Short mmCIF file of C-alpha atoms in Angstrom, two decimals:
data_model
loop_
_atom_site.label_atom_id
_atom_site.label_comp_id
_atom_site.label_asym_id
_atom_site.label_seq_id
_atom_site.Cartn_x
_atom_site.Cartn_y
_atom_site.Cartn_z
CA UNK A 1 181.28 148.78 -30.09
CA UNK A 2 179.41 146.58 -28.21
CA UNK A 3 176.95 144.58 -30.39
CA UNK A 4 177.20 141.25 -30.63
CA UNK A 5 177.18 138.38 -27.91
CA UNK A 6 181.03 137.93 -29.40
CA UNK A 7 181.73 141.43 -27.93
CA UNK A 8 180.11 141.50 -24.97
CA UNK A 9 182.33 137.73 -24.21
CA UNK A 10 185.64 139.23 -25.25
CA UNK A 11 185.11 142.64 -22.86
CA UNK A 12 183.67 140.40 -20.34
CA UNK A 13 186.72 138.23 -20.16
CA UNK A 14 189.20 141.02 -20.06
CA UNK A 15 187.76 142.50 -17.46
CA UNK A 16 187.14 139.74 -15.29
CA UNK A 17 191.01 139.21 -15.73
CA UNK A 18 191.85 142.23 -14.11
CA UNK A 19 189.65 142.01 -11.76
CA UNK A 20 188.70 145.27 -13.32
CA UNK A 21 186.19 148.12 -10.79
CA UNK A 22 184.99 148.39 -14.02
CA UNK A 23 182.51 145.49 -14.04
CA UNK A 24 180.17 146.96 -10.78
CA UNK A 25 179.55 150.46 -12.02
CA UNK A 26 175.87 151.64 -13.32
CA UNK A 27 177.68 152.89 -16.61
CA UNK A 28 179.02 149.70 -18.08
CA UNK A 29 175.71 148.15 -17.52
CA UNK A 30 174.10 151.15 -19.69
CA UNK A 31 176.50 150.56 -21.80
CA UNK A 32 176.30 146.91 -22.74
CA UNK A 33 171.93 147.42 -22.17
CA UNK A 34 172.02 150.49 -24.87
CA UNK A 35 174.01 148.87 -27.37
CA UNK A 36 172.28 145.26 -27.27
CA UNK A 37 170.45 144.69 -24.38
CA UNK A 38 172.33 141.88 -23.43
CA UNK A 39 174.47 142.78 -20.41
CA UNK A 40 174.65 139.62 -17.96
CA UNK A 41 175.38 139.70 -14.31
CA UNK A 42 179.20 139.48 -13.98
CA UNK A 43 180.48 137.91 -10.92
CA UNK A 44 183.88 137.66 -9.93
CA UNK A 45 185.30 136.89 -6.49
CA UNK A 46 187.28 139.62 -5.03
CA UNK A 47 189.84 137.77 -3.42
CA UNK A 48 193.38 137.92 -4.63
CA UNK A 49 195.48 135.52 -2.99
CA UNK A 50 194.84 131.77 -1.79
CA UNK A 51 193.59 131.14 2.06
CA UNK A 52 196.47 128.51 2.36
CA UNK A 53 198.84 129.09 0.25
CA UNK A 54 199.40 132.92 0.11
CA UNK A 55 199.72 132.49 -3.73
CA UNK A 56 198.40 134.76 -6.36
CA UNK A 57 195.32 133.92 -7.97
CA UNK A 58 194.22 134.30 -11.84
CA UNK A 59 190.89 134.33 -13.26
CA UNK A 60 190.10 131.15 -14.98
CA UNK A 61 189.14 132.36 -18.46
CA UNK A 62 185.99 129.63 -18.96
CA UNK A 63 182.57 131.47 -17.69
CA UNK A 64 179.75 129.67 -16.45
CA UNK A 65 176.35 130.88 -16.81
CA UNK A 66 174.36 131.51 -13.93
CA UNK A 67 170.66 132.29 -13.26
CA UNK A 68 170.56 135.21 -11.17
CA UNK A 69 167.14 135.66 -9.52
CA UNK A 70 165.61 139.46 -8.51
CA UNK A 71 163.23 141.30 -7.69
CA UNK A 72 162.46 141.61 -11.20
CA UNK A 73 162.81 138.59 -12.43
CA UNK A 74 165.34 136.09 -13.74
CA UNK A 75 168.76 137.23 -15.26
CA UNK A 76 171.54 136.02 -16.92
CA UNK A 77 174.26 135.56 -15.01
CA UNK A 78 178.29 134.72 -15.62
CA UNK A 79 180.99 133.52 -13.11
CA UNK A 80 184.31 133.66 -13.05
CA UNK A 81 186.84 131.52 -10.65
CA UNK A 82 190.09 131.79 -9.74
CA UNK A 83 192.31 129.08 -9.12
CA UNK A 84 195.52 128.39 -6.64
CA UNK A 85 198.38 127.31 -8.91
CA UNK A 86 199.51 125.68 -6.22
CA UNK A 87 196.86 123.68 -4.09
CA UNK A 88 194.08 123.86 -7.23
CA UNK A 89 191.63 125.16 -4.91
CA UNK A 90 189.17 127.05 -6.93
CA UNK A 91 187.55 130.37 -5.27
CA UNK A 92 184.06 131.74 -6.70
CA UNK A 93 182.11 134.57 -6.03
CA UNK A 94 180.65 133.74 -2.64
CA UNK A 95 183.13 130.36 -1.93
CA UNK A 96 185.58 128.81 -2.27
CA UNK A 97 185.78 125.26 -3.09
CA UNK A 98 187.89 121.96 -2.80
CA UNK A 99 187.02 118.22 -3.99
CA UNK A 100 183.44 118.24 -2.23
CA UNK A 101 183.79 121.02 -0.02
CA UNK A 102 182.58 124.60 -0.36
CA UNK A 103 183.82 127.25 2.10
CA UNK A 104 181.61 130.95 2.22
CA UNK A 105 182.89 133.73 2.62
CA UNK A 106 181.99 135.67 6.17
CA UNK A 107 181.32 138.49 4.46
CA UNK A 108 178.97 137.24 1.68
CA UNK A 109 176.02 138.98 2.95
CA UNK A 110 177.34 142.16 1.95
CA UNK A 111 177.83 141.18 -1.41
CA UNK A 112 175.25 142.43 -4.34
CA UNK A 113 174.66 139.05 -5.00
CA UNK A 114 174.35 135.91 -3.39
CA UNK A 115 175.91 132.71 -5.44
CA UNK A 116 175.24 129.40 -3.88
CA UNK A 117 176.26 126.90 -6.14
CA UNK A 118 177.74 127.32 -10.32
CA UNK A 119 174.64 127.81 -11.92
CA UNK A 120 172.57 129.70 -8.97
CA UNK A 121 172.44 133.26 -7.74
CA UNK A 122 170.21 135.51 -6.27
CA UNK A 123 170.13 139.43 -5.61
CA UNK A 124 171.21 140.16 -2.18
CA UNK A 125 167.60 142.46 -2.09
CA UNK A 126 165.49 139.62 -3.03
CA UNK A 127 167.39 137.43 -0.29
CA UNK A 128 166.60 139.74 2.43
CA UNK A 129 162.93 139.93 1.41
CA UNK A 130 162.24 136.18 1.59
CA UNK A 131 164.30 135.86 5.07
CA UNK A 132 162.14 138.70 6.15
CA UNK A 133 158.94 137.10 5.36
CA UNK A 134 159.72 133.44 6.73
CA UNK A 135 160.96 135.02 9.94
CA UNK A 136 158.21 137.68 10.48
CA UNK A 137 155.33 137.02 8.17
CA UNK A 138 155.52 133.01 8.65
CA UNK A 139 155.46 132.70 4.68
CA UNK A 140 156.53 129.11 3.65
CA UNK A 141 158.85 127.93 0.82
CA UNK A 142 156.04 127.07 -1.55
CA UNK A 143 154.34 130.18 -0.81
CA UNK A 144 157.63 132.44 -1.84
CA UNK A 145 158.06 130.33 -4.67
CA UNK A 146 154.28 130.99 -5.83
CA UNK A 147 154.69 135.01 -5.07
CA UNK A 148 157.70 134.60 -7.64
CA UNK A 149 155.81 133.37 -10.47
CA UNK A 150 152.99 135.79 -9.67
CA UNK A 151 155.21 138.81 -9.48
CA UNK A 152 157.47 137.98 -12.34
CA UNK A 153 155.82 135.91 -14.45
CA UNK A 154 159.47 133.29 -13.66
CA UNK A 155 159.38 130.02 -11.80
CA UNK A 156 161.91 129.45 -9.00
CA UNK A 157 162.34 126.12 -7.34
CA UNK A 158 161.37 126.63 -3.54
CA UNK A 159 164.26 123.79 -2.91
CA UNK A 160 166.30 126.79 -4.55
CA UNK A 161 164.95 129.41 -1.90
CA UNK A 162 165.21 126.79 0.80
CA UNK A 163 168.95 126.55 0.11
CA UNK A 164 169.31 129.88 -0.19
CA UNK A 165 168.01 130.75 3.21
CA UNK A 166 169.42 128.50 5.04
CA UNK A 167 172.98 128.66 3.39
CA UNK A 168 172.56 132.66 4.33
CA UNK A 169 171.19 132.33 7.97
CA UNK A 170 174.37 129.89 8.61
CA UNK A 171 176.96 132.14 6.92
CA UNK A 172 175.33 135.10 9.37
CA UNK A 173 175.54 132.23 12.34
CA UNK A 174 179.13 130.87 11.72
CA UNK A 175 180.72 135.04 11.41
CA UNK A 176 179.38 135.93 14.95
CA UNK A 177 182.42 133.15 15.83
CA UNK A 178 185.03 134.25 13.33
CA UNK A 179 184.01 130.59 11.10
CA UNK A 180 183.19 129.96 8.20
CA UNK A 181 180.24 127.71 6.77
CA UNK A 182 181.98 124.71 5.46
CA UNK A 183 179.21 122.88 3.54
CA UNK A 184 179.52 119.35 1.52
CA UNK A 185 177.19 117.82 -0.80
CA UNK A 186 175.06 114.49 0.02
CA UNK A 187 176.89 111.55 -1.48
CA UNK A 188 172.95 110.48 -2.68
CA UNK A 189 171.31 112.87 -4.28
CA UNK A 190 174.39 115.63 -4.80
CA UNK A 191 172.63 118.56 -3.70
CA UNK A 192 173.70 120.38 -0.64
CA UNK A 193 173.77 118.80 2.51
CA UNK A 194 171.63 121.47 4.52
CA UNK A 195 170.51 119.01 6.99
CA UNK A 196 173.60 118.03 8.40
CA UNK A 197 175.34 121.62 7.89
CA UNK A 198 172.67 122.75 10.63
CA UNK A 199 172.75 119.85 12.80
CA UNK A 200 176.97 120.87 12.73
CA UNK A 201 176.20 124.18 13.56
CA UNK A 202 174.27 123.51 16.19
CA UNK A 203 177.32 121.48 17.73
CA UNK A 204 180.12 124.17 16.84
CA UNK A 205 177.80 126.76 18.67
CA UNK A 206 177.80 124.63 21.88
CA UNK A 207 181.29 124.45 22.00
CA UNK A 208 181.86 128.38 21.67
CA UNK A 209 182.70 130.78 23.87
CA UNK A 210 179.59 133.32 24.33
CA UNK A 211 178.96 136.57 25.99
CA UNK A 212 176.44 135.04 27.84
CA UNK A 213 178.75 132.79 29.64
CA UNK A 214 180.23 136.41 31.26
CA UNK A 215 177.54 137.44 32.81
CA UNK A 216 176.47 137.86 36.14
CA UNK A 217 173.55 139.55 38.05
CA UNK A 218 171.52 139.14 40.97
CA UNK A 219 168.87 137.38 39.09
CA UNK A 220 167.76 133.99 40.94
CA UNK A 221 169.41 131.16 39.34
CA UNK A 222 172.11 133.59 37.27
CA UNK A 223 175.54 132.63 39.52
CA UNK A 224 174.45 129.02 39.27
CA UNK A 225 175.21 129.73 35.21
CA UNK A 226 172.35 128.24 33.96
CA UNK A 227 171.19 129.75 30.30
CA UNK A 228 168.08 128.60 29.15
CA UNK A 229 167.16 129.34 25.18
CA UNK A 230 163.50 130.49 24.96
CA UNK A 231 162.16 128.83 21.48
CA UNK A 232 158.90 130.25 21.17
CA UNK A 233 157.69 129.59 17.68
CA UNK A 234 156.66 133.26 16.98
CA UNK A 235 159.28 135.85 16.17
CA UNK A 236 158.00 139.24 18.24
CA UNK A 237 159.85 142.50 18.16
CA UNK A 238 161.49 141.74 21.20
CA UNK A 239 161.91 138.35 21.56
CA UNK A 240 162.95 136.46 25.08
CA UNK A 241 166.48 134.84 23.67
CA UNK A 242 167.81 134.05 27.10
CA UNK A 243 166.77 133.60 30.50
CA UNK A 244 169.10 133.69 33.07
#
């Protein structure tokens, strides 16, 4: 009987525990929505054991709400983390995290949602629809932002979507390599350091290895391997990425 917010904690909870298939299926959403309406977005990270210390990991049985932004409009959202007995390193959703640094996951962009920080989510379909219209249609932060409110009657802040979009372009970046975004807050202000995240990408990326380092062709200039990045400001169907 689920019918109270005291019920929907309680199952919540136990399932998070477990780790329980239980929480992604279509059905236990009808459930909790037909009963009383109040089924929040449950997010739990998937990963089992700790990334250096091989130990077992147990959900953390404090929630923290989250405000999950759609398509649709604004949900309610809660996370679970796990933590290493061991090291204390705490693993979310999307990251993991340690003193001031957050680590995402390479494969966070196949998630159904997209956590980037404790109290911020967003669908994975309304993260592909912004990145599609800053890339193609040119559409600015402010402008997205604006859409939002028009669409869904919800405000977002476009520093929100600006994180987002740049947190998800780096994680996509950083698993071409086999890395991982490592990202820290600013010692200042406390909000995430995007700035300096891409300026560090920019500097891992010259220092790895590339397919375009193999290859060779008759091309003038080619065998003197010299690559030249073409950064035209508009994004075509076929873009010129390198000229060799």
């Amino acid at each position: 009987d689920v019918t109270t917010p005291g019920h929907v904690k309680l199952l919540c909870e136990g399932l998070a525990d477990s780790s329980s298939i239980w929480l992604d299926l279509p059905q236990m959403e009808s459930a909790f929505n037909i009963q009383s309406g109040i089924m929040p977005v449950i997010l739990v990270p998937s990963v089992t054991s700790c990334h250096e210390c091989d130990i077992d990991l147990k959900v953390q049985s404090r929630m923290a709400k989250v405000t999950v932004y759609t398509d649709d409009g604004i949900k309610q959202g809660h996370s679970y983390h796990k933590k290493c007995p061991s090291c204390d390193k705490l693993y979310y959703y999307t990251y993991s995290r340690k003193d001031n640094e957050r680590t995402f996951y390479s494969n966070s962009s196949s998630f159904p949602y997209f956590l980037i920080s404790s109290v911020t989510a967003f669908s994975r379909q309304m993260v592909e629809s912004c990145c599609a219209q800053i890339e193609v249609s040119a559409v600015s932060f402010d402008s997205l932002a604006d859409q939002y409110y028009a669409r869904t009657d919800h405000t977002v802040d476009k520093q929100r979507i600006e994180e987002m979009y740049f947190i998800w372009k780096l994680i996509g970046t950083y698993s071409l390599y086999d890395e991982h975004l490592v990202m820290s807050n600013d010692e200042v202000s406390y909000r995430k350091d995007i700035e300096t995240s891409c300026k560090h990408a920019l500097d891992t990326m010259i220092n790895l290895s590339t397919l375009a380092e193999k290859h060779s062709c008759d091309t003038p200039g080619c065998k003197e391997g010299f690559i030249m990045a073409d950064g035209v400001e508009k994004v075509s169907k076929y873009p010129k990425y390198v000229d060799y």
